[in-house]
Structures are given as structure tokens and as C-alpha cells.
Tab-separated table of C-alpha atoms in Angstrom:
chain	number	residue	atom	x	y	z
A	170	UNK	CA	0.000	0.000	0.000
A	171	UNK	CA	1.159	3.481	-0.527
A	172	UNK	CA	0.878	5.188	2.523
A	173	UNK	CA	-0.796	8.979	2.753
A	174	UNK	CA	1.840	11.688	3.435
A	175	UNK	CA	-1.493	13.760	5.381
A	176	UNK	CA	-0.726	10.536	8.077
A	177	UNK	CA	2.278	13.203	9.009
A	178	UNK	CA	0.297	15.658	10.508
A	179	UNK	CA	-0.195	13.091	13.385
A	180	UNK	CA	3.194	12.552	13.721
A	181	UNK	CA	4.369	15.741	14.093
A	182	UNK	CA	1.313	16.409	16.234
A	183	UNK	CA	2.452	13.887	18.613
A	184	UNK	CA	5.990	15.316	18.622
A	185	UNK	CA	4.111	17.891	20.184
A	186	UNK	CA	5.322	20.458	16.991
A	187	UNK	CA	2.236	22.620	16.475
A	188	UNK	CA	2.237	21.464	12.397
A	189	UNK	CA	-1.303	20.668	10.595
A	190	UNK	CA	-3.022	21.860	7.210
A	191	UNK	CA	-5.689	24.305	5.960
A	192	UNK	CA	-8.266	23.053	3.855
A	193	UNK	CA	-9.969	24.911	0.861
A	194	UNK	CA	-13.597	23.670	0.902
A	195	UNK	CA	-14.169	25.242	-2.163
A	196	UNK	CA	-15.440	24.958	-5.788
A	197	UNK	CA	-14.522	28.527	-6.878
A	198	UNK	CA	-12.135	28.925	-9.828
A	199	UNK	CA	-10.387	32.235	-8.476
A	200	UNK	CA	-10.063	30.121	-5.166
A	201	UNK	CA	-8.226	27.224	-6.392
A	202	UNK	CA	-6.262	28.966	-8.320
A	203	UNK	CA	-5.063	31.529	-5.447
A	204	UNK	CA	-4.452	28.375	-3.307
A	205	UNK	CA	-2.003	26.595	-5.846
A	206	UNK	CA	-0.162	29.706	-6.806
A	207	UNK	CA	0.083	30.555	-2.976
A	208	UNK	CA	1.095	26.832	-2.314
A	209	UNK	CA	4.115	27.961	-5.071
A	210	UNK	CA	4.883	30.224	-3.536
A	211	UNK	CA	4.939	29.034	-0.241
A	212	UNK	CA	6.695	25.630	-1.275
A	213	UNK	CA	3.956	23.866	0.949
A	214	UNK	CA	0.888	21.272	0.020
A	215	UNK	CA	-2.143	22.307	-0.856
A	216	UNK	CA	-5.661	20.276	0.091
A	217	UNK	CA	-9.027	21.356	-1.552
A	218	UNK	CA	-11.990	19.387	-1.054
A	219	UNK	CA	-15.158	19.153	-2.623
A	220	UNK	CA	-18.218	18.585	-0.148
A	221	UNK	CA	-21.050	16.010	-1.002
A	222	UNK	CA	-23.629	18.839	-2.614
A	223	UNK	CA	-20.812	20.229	-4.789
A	224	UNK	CA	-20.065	17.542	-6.400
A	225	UNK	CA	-21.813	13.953	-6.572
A	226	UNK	CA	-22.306	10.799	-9.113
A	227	UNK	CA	-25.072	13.413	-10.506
A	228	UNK	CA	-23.039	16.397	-10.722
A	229	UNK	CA	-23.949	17.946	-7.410
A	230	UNK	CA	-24.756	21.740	-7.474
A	231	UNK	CA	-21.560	22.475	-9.713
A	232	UNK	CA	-22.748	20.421	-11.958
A	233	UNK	CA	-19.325	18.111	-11.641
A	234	UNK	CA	-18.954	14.660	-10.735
A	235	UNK	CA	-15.501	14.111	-8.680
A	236	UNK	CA	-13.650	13.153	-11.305
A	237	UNK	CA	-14.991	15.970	-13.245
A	238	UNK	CA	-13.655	18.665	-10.053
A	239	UNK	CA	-10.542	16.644	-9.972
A	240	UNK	CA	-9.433	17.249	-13.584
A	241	UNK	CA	-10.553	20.831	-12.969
A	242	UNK	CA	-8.570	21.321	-10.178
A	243	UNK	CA	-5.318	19.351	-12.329
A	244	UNK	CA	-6.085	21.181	-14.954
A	245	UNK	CA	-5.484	24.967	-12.770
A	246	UNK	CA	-2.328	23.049	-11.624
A	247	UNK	CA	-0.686	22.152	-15.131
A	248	UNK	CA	-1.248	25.880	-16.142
A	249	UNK	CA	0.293	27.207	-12.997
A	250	UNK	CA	2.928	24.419	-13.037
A	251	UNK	CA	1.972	23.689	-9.297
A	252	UNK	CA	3.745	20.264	-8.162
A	253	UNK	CA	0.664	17.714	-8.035
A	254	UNK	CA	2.520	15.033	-5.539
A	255	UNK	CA	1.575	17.902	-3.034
A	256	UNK	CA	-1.869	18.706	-3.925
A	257	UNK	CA	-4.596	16.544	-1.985
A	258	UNK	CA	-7.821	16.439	-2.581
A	259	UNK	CA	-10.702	15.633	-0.257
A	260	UNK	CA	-14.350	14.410	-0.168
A	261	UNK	CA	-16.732	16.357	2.626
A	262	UNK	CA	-19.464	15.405	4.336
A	263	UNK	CA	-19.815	12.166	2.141
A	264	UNK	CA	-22.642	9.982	3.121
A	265	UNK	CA	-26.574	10.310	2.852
A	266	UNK	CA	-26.322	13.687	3.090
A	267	UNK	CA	-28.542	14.812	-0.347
A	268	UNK	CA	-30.114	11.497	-0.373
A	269	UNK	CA	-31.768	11.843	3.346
A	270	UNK	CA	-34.637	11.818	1.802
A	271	UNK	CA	-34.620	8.321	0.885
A	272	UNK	CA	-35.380	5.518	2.880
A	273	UNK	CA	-32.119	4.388	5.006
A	274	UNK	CA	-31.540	1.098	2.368
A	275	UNK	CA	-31.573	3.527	-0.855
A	276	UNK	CA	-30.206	6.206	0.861
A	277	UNK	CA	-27.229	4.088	2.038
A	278	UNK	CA	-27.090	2.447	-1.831
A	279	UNK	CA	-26.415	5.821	-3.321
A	280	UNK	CA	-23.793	6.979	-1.000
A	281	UNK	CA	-21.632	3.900	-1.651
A	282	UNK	CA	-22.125	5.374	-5.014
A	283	UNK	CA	-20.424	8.490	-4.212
A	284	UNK	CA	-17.835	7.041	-2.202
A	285	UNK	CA	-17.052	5.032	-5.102
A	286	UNK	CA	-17.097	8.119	-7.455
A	287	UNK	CA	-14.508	10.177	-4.733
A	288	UNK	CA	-12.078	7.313	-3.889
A	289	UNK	CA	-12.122	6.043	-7.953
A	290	UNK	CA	-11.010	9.573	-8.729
A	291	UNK	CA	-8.385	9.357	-6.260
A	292	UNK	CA	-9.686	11.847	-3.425
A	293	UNK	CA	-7.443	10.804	-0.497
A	294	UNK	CA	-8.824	12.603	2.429
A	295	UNK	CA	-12.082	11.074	2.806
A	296	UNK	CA	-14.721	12.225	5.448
A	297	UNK	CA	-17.305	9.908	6.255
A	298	UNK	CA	-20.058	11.946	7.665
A	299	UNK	CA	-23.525	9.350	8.544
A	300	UNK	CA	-24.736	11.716	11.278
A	301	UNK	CA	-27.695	12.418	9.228
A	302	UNK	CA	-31.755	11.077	9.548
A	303	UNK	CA	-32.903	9.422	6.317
A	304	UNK	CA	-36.426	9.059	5.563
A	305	UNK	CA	-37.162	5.860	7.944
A	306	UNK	CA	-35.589	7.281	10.742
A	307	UNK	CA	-37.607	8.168	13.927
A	308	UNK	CA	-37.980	11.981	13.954
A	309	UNK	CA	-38.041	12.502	17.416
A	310	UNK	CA	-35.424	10.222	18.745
A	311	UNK	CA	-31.660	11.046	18.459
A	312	UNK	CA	-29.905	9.161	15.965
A	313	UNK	CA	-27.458	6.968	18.496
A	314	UNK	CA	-24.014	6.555	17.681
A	315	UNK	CA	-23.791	2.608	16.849
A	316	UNK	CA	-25.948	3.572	14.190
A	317	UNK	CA	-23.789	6.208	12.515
A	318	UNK	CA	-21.226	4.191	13.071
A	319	UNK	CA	-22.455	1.200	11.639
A	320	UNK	CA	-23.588	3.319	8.589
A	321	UNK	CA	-19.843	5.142	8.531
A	322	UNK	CA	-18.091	1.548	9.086
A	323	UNK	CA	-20.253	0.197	5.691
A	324	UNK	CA	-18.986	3.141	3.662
A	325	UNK	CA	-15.722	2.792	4.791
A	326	UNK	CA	-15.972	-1.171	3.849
A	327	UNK	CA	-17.011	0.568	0.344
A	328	UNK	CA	-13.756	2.661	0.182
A	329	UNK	CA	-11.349	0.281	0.763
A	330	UNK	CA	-13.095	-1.818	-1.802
A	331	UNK	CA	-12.809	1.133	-4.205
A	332	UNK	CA	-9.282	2.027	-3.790
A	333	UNK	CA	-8.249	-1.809	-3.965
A	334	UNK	CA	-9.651	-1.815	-7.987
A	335	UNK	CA	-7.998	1.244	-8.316
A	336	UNK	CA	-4.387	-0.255	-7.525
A	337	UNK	CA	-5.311	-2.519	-10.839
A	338	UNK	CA	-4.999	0.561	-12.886
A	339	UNK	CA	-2.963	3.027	-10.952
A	340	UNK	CA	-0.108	1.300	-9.124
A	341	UNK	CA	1.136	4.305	-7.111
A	342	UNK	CA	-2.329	5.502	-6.309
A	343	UNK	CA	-2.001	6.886	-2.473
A	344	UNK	CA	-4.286	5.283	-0.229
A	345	UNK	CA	-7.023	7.420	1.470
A	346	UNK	CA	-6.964	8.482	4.877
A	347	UNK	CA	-10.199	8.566	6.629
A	348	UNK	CA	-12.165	11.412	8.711
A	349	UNK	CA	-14.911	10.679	11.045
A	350	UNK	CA	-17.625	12.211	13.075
A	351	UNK	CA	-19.576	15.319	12.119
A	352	UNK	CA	-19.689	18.242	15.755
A	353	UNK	CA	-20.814	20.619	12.889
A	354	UNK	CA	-23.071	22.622	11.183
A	355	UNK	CA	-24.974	21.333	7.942
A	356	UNK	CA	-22.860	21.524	4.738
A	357	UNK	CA	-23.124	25.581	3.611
A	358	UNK	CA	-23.010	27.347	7.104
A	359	UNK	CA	-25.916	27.169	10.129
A	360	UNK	CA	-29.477	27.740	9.519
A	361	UNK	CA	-30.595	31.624	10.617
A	362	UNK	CA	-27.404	32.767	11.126
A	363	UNK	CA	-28.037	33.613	14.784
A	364	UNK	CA	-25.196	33.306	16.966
A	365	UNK	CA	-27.090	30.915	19.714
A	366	UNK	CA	-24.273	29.899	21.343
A	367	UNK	CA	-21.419	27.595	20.290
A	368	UNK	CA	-21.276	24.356	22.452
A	369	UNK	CA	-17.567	22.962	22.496
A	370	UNK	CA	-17.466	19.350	21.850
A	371	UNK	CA	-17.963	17.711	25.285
A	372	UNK	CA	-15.155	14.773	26.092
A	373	UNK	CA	-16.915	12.045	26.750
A	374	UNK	CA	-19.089	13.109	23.567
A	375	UNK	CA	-16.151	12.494	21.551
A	376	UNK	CA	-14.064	9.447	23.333
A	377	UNK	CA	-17.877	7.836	22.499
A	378	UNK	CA	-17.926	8.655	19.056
A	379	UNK	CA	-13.986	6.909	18.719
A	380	UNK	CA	-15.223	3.953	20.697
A	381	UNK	CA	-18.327	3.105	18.328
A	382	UNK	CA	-16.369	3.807	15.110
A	383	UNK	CA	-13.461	1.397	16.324
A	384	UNK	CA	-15.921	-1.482	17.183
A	385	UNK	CA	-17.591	-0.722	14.374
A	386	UNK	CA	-14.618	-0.986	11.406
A	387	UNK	CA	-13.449	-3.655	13.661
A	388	UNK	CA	-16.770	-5.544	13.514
A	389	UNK	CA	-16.298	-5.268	9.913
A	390	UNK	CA	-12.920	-6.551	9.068
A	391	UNK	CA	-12.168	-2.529	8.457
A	392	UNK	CA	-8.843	-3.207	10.888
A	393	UNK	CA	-6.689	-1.171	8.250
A	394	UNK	CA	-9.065	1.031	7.404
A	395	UNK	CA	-9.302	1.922	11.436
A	396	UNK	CA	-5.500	2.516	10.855
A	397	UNK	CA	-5.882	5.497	8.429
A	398	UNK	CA	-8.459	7.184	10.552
A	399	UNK	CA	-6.334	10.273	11.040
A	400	UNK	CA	-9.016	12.783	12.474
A	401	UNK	CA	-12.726	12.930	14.428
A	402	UNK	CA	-14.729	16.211	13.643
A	403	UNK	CA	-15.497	18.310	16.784
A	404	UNK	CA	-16.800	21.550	17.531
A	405	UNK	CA	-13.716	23.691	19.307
A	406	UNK	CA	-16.284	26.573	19.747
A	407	UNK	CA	-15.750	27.872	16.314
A	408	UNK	CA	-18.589	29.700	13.729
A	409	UNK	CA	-19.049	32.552	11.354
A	410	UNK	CA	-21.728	34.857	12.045
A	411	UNK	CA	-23.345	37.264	9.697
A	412	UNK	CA	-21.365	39.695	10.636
A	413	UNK	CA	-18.038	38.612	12.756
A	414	UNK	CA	-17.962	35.026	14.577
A	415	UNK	CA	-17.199	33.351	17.380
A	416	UNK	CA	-14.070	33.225	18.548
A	417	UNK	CA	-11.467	30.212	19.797
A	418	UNK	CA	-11.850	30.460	23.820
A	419	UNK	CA	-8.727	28.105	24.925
A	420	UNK	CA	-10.332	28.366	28.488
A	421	UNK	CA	-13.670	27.026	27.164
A	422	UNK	CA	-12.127	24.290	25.142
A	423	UNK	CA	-8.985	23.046	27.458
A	424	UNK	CA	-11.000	19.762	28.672
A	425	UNK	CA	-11.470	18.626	25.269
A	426	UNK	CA	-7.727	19.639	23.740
A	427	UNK	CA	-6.286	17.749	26.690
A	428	UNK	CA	-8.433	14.993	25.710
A	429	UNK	CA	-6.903	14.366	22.199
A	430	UNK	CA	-3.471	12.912	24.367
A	431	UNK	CA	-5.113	9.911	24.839
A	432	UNK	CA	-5.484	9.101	21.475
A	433	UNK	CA	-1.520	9.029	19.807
A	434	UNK	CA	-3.295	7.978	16.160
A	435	UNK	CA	-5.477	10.472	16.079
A	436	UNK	CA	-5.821	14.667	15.539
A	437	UNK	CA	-8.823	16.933	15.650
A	438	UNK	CA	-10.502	18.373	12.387
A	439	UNK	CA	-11.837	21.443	12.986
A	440	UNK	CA	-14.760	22.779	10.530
A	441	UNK	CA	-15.868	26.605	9.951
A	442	UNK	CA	-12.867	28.098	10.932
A	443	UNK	CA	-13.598	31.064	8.571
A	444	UNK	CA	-12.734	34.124	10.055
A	445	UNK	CA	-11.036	33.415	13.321
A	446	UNK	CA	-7.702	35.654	13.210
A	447	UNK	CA	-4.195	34.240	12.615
A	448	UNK	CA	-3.629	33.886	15.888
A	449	UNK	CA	-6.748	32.104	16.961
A	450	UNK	CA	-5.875	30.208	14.088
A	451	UNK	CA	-2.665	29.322	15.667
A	452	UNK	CA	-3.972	28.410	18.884
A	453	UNK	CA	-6.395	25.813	17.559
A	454	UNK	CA	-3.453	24.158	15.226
A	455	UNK	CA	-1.151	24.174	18.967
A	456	UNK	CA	-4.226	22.407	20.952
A	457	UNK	CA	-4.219	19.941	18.121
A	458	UNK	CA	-6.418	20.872	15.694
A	459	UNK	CA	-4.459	19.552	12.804
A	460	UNK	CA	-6.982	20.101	9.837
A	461	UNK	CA	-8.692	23.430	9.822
A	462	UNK	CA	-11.601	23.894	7.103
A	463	UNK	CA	-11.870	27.228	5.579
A	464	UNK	CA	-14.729	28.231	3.119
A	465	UNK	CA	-17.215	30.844	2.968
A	466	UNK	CA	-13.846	33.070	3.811
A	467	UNK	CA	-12.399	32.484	0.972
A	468	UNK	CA	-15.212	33.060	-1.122
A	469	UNK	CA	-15.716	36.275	0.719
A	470	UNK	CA	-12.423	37.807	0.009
A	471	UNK	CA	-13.552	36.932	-3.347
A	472	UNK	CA	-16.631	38.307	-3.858
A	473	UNK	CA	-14.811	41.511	-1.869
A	474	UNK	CA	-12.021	41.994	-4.383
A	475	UNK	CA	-14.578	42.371	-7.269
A	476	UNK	CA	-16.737	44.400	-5.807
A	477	UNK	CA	-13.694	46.448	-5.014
A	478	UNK	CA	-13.153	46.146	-8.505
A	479	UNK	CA	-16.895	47.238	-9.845
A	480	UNK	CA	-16.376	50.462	-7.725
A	481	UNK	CA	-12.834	51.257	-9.517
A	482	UNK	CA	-14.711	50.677	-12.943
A	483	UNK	CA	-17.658	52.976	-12.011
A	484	UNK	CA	-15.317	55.593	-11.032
A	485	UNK	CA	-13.179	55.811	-14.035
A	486	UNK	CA	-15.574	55.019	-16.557
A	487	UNK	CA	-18.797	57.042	-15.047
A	488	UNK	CA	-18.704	59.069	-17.970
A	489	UNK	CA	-17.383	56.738	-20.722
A	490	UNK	CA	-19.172	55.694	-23.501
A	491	UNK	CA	-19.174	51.911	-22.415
A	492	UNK	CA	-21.515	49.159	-21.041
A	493	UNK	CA	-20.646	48.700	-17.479
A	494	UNK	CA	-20.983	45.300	-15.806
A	495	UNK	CA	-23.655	46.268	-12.809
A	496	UNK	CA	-21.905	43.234	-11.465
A	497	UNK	CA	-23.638	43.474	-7.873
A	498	UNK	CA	-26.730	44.592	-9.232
A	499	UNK	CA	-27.090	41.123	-11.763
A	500	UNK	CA	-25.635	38.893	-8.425
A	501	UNK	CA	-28.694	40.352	-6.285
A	502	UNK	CA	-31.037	39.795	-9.017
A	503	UNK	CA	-30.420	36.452	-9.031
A	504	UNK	CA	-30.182	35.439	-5.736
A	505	UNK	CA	-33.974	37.282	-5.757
A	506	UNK	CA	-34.919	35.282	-8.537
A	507	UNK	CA	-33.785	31.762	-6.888
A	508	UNK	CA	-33.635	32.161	-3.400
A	509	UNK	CA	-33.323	28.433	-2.471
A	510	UNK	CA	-29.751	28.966	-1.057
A	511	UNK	CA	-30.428	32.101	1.407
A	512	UNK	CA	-33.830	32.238	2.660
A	513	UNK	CA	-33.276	29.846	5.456
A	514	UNK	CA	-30.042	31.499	6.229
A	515	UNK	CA	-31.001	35.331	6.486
A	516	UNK	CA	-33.326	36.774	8.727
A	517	UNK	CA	-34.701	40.045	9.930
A	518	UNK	CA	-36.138	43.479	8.148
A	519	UNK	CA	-35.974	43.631	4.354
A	520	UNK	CA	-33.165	46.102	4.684
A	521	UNK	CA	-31.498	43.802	7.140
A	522	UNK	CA	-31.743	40.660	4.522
A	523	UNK	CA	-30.684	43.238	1.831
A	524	UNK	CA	-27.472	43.899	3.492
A	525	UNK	CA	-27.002	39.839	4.427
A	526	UNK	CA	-27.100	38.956	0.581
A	527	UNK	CA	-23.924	41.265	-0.461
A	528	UNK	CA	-22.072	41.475	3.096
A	529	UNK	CA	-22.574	38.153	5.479
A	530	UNK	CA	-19.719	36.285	6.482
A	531	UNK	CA	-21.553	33.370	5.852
A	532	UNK	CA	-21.562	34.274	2.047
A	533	UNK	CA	-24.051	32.379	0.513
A	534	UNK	CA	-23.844	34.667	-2.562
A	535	UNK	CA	-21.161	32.204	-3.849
A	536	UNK	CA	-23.709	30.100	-5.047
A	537	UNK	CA	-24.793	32.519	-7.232
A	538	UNK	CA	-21.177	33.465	-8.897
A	539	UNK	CA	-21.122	30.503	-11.666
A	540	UNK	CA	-24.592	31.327	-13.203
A	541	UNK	CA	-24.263	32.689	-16.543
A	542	UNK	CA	-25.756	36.338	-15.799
A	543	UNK	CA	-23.113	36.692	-13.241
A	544	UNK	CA	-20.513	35.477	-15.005
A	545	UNK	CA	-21.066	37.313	-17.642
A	546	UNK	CA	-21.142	40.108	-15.694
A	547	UNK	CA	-17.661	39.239	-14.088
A	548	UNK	CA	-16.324	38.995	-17.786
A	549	UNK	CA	-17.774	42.629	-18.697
A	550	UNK	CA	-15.968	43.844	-15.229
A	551	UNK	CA	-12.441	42.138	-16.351
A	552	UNK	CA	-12.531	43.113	-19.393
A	553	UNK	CA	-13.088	46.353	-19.222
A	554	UNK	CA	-10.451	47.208	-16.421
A	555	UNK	CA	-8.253	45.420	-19.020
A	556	UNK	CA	-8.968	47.422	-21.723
A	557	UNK	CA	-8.917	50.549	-19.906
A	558	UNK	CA	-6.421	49.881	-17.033
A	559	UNK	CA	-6.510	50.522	-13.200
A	560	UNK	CA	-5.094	53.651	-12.452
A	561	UNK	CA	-2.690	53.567	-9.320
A	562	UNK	CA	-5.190	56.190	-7.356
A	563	UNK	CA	-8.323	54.189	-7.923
A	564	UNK	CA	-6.527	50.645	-7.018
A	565	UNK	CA	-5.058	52.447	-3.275
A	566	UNK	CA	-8.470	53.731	-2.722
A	567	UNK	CA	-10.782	50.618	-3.075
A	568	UNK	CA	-7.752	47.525	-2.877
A	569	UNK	CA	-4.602	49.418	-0.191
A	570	UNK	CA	-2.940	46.408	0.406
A	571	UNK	CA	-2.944	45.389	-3.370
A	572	UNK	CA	-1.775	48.674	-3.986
A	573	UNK	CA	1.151	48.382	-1.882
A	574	UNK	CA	2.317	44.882	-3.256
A	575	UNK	CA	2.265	46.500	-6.633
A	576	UNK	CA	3.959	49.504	-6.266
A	577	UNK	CA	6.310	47.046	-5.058
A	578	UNK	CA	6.841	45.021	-7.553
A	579	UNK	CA	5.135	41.992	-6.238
A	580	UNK	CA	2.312	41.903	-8.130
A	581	UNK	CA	0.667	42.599	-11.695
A	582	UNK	CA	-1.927	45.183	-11.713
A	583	UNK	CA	-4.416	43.230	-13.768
A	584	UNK	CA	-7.894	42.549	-12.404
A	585	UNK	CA	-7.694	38.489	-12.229
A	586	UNK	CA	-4.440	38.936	-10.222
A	587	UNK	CA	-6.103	41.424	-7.966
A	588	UNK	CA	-8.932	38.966	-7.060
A	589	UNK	CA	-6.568	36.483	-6.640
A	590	UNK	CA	-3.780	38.229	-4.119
A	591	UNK	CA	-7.038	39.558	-2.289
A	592	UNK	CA	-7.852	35.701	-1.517
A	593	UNK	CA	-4.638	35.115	-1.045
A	594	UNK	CA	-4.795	37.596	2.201
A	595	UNK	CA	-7.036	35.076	4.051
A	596	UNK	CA	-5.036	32.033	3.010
A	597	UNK	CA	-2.011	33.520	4.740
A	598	UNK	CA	-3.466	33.747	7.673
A	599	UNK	CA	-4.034	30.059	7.566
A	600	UNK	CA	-0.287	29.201	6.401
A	601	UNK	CA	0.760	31.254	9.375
A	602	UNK	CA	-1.190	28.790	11.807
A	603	UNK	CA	-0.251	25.261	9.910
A	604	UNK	CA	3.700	25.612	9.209
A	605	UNK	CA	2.178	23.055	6.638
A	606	UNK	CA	5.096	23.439	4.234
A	607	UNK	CA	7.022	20.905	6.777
A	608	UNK	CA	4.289	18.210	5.640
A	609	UNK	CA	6.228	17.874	2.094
């Protein structure tokens, strides 16, 4: 077998170095991109994973299967000429997730599918995530944790299966390492987007979840399997808000942190990290947090750089006699015009909700960026600061710290670069917290 060089993060962990990884949970092109050329930069790994709604054996939301968002990801990494041996790419959240409401048998059936469809890509970093009711489950009892378990424990079987065929044709394919439990939000953020109070993870909580996953692979043969479990998901006391989040409290968490010495295989995975500072960052990565998951952060700085962007091109070419892109108008008109991936997330006055669908932290406009009005939109916007250029006044104004790194010669004042370096802000604050370049 060829061992997974992610199993390192444990064993630095345990040599009590404060080393892990950031993970870009993200199907955004300017995203991926920013991560590679940062990873380049950087001379560290890169992970990106895909979570079970982005990407599926029916195309997910993205309308990509994962071997589809695996050659798109390759594909950003030829043109950059990023090193693939360190890219990793992970599955989230894959179980019944989008098929919960199926009965448990059919539901079960089609997420074997989509484990097959991650691990046959070659996604190594595989969360198993079976916390979720299907249709036949009793609504008003709590799911108990042999059952996940069990459920996890028959995926798992369905993994291992997987990435044994795929040795047949791919000799030096890396075998995947496996992520369990699920102390997290749904998918996409929390529902309202009230803070009500982040509950850390209690101990026993999690030393229960560890003890019904063993028995369970165990149970099931899944003795190796159990081996490459590098990670169980808690919640540290982590979550974006619309607008700020809740912090890392090392006070508040301390019981739990300690609790990770008894376990010398295993680190924490921490999800929604998204806008915790570089130090907090820090802090979670030297309690032993060895996988932070970043998202709707990313996206944000984003969606911020081209908005930054619109207001340079409305400035300089008010008066011009050329079509502007109105890109934040056409993103708000759609997300009126489909409002599937909001609503539940954004509440209070109209001019509250008006606010929440260009500014929350919990950016759920990046659903909205790859339809075509928006995109096209996008398009209009680069190509017209292309045409026209971004004058040195305008770009200090709207992007400062882009301004700087150009003036400096450290980066091309071109729009896509912009967006890109604006990302690349956030992701820093990440590499400062991981030292991940020691993984490689």
C-alpha cells in the first residue's frame, strides 16, 4: 500500500510540533487557483476538497462529478505548473447527506455510489459523515451513535473496496486516509445565522464517538481502514456569524484539547474556521487541531475583491461611452430570482436581509457566482479594467494592500491577479497557523 503523506500531521502532532493543514472547501475557480499559486509560492501542500452537494455521481450543485472537479482542479495546476505530488484532494461530508430523503436502504445504496465516485477519482482525504436522519428514521429520537457508526463503518468497507480496484490501474495511487464524526453545522453554514451559542465538543461526547467507530470498522474486518483514521470532527467553539464570529476560547475548550493525548493515532478536524484571526488560528493548530476547514472566507475575500473592482470601474468610466458590468446589481437579481440557497439562512427586516445577501460572512452569494448572468457580468468587469487599465489612485483607494504589493513590484496590476492576491490575504493567515510546508 502506498501510505498517505497527510498521516504526518499526526506525527508531528504527537511530537508535540504545532504542524497541521488548511483546507480549501471550495469549488470557486479564483479560489483554487489563489491556493495553488500561494502553495508555489509558499513551497507547501495544498488540500481542496469538494463537499457532497458540490459535487456527486449526478453532478452535485456544480454540476461536476468528482472526477470531473478533480481534472478541474489538475487542470489549474498544469497551467500554474503547481507540483501535483503535493496537492490533496478531499471528499466532505460524504454519506446520505442529499439522499436523506430516501429511505435508510436507498439512501445508504447511493452513497456507496459516491464514495465510489470520490475514492475512484483518487480523493485521499475522505470524510465519512452518517450523522444524518434518512427518511425511515424516527424523527423525534436522536440518531445513536452505533448507528452512525455502523452506517460510517459500511462506507468505509465501500472505500477500501474502491481504492483496492484502483491499484489494478494506478499502481502508485495513495491510499485514502479517513475522517470521522460530524460536531458541525450542515454543509453551507448554520441555519438563521443567529449566533445561539457555540457548544464545544464535550469529552466524553467524543471518546464515544472513537469507541463506536473502532468497534464498528473492527466488527467489519475494516482493521486497516481503522489505521488510516487520522481525524474525528469536533466543535472547538468555532462559527461565522453574519457579521463577525465566534471566537477560539482556549479556556472554554482546554478539557477537550487535553483529551486528544489519549489518542496518539489520532488529531482533531476542525470545521468553519472562517474568520477566526491568525492567531486564533494558531492556537487551535497548537491544541491539536491539525486540519482546519476554511470556506465561505475564501469566497468572501472573493466576492470583496470584485466588488472592489466594480467600484474602480464605475469611477473611471462614469462618464465613458461603455456598457458597465452592474456586477452586484445582476448577483442580487439572481439570488432574488432563486432564493433556495439564502432564505433559510437570512433573517430580519428587508433592509437587514438586503445587506445579508452582499455582506454576510456566511456568504451564501457564492452560489450565485457561476450562473451565466453573473458570469457574464464578471467577464464585462475584467474586461473592461483590461482594456482601460486601473489607475494607481483608484486601485489604493478601493484595494490598499494590493496597492502596496504592486507599487512594489510583487504583483501585476491586472484585475484576475487582484482577485486572486485579495484571496490570497485570508489564506495567509491560515499558512501562518499550519507551518504546513514541513508536511512535504
Amino acid at each position: 500500500m502506498n501510505s498517505n503523506p497527510l498521516k504526518k500531521i499526526v506525527t508531528l502532532q504527537k511530537q508535540g510540533k504545532a504542524v497541521g493543514i488548511y483546507s480549501v472547501c471550495s469549488a470557486n475557480g479564483y479560489v483554487i487557483k489563489a491556493a495553488l499559486k500561494r502553495g508555489m509560492q509558499d513551497n507547501s501542500c495544498v488540500l481542496i476538497e469538494s463537499t457532497a452537494n458540490q459535487c456527486d455521481q449526478n453532478g452535485g450543485y456544480t454540476g461536476m462529478t468528482p472526477m470531473d472537479f478533480k481534472n478541474f482542479v489538475n487542470k489549474m495546476a498544469d497551467e500554474i505548473g503547481f507540483d501535483k505530488s503535493k496537492l490533496f484532494l478531499g471528499g466532505d461530508h460524504l454519506g446520505p447527506l442529499t439522499f436523506a430523503s430516501l429511505p435508510e436502504e436507498k439512501a445508504m445504496l447511493e452513497a456507496e455510489e459516491l464514495i465510489r465516485h470520490y475514492v475512484g477519482a483518487g480523493f485521499t482525504k475522505i470524510h465519512i459523515d452518517t450523522s444524518m436522519k434518512v427518511a425511515d428514521d424516527d424523527a423525534n429520537t436522536r440518531l445513536s451513535d452505533e448507528t452512525i457508526a455502523k452506517r460510517g463503518a459500511r462506507l468505509a468497507k465501500v472505500a477500501e473496496e474502491t481504492y483496492k480496484k484502483l491499484l489494478e490501474t494506478n499502481p502508485d495511487a495513495i491510499e485514502p486516509v479517513y475522517i470521522v464524526g460530524s460536531e458541525v453545522p450542515i454543509p453551507g453554514g448554520a441555519v438563521g445565522g443567529a449566533d445561539d451559542g457555540v457548544q464545544v465538543t464535550k469529552v466524553d461526547d467524543f471518546k464515544n464517538t472513537v469507541a463506536t467507530f473502532k468497534k464498528a470498522f473492527l466488527d467489519n474486518g475494516l482493521d486497516h481502514a481503522w489505521e488510516n483514521v487520522i481525524a474525528v470532527v469536533v466543535q472547538p467553539g468555532v462559527e461565522e456569524k453574519d457579521s463577525g464570529c465566534t471566537e477560539y476560547d482556549r479556556e472554554k475548550a482546554k478539557e477537550l484539547m487535553a483529551s486528544i493525548a489519549d489518542f496518539p493515532e489520532l488529531v482533531f478536524e476542525g470545521h468553519s474556521t472562517d474568520y477566526q484571526t491568525k492567531i486564533k488560528l494558531r492556537e487551535l493548530v497548537e491544541d491539536g487541531v491539525g486540519i482546519l476547514k476554511v470556506g465561505p472566507a475564501l469566497t468572501f475575500a472573493m466576492r470583496e475583491a470584485v466588488f472592489a473592482l466594480e467600484n474602480i470601474e464605475k469611477e473611471l468610466l462614469a462618464d465613458a461611452d461603455v456598457k458597465l458590468s452592474e456586477f452586484s446589481k445582476t448577483l442580487d437579481e439572481q439570488m432574488l430570482k432563486d432564493t433556495k440557497y439564502w432564505s433559510k439562512h437570512y433573517k430580519g427586516t428587508d433592509a437587514e436581509i438586503k445587506l445579508k445577501r452582499k455582506y454576510s460572512f456566511s456568504d451564501r452569494c457564492r452560489y450565485y457566482m457561476p450562473t451565466e448572468p453573473v458570469e457574464n457580468a464578471k467577464n464585462t468587469l475584467i474586461n473592461n479594467l483590461t482594456t482601460y487599465g486601473i489607475p494607481l489612485n483608484l486601485l489604493s483607494q478601493f484595494m490598499p494592500i494590493q496597492y502596496t504589493k504592486v507599487r512594489e513590484g510583487l504583483l501585476e496590476n491586472n484585475p484576475e491577479a487582484l482577485i486572486m492576491d485579495r484571496i490570497i490575504n485570508t489564506m495567509d493567515e491560515y499558512l501562518y497557523a499550519t507551518h504546513q510546508k514541513e508536511l512535504i
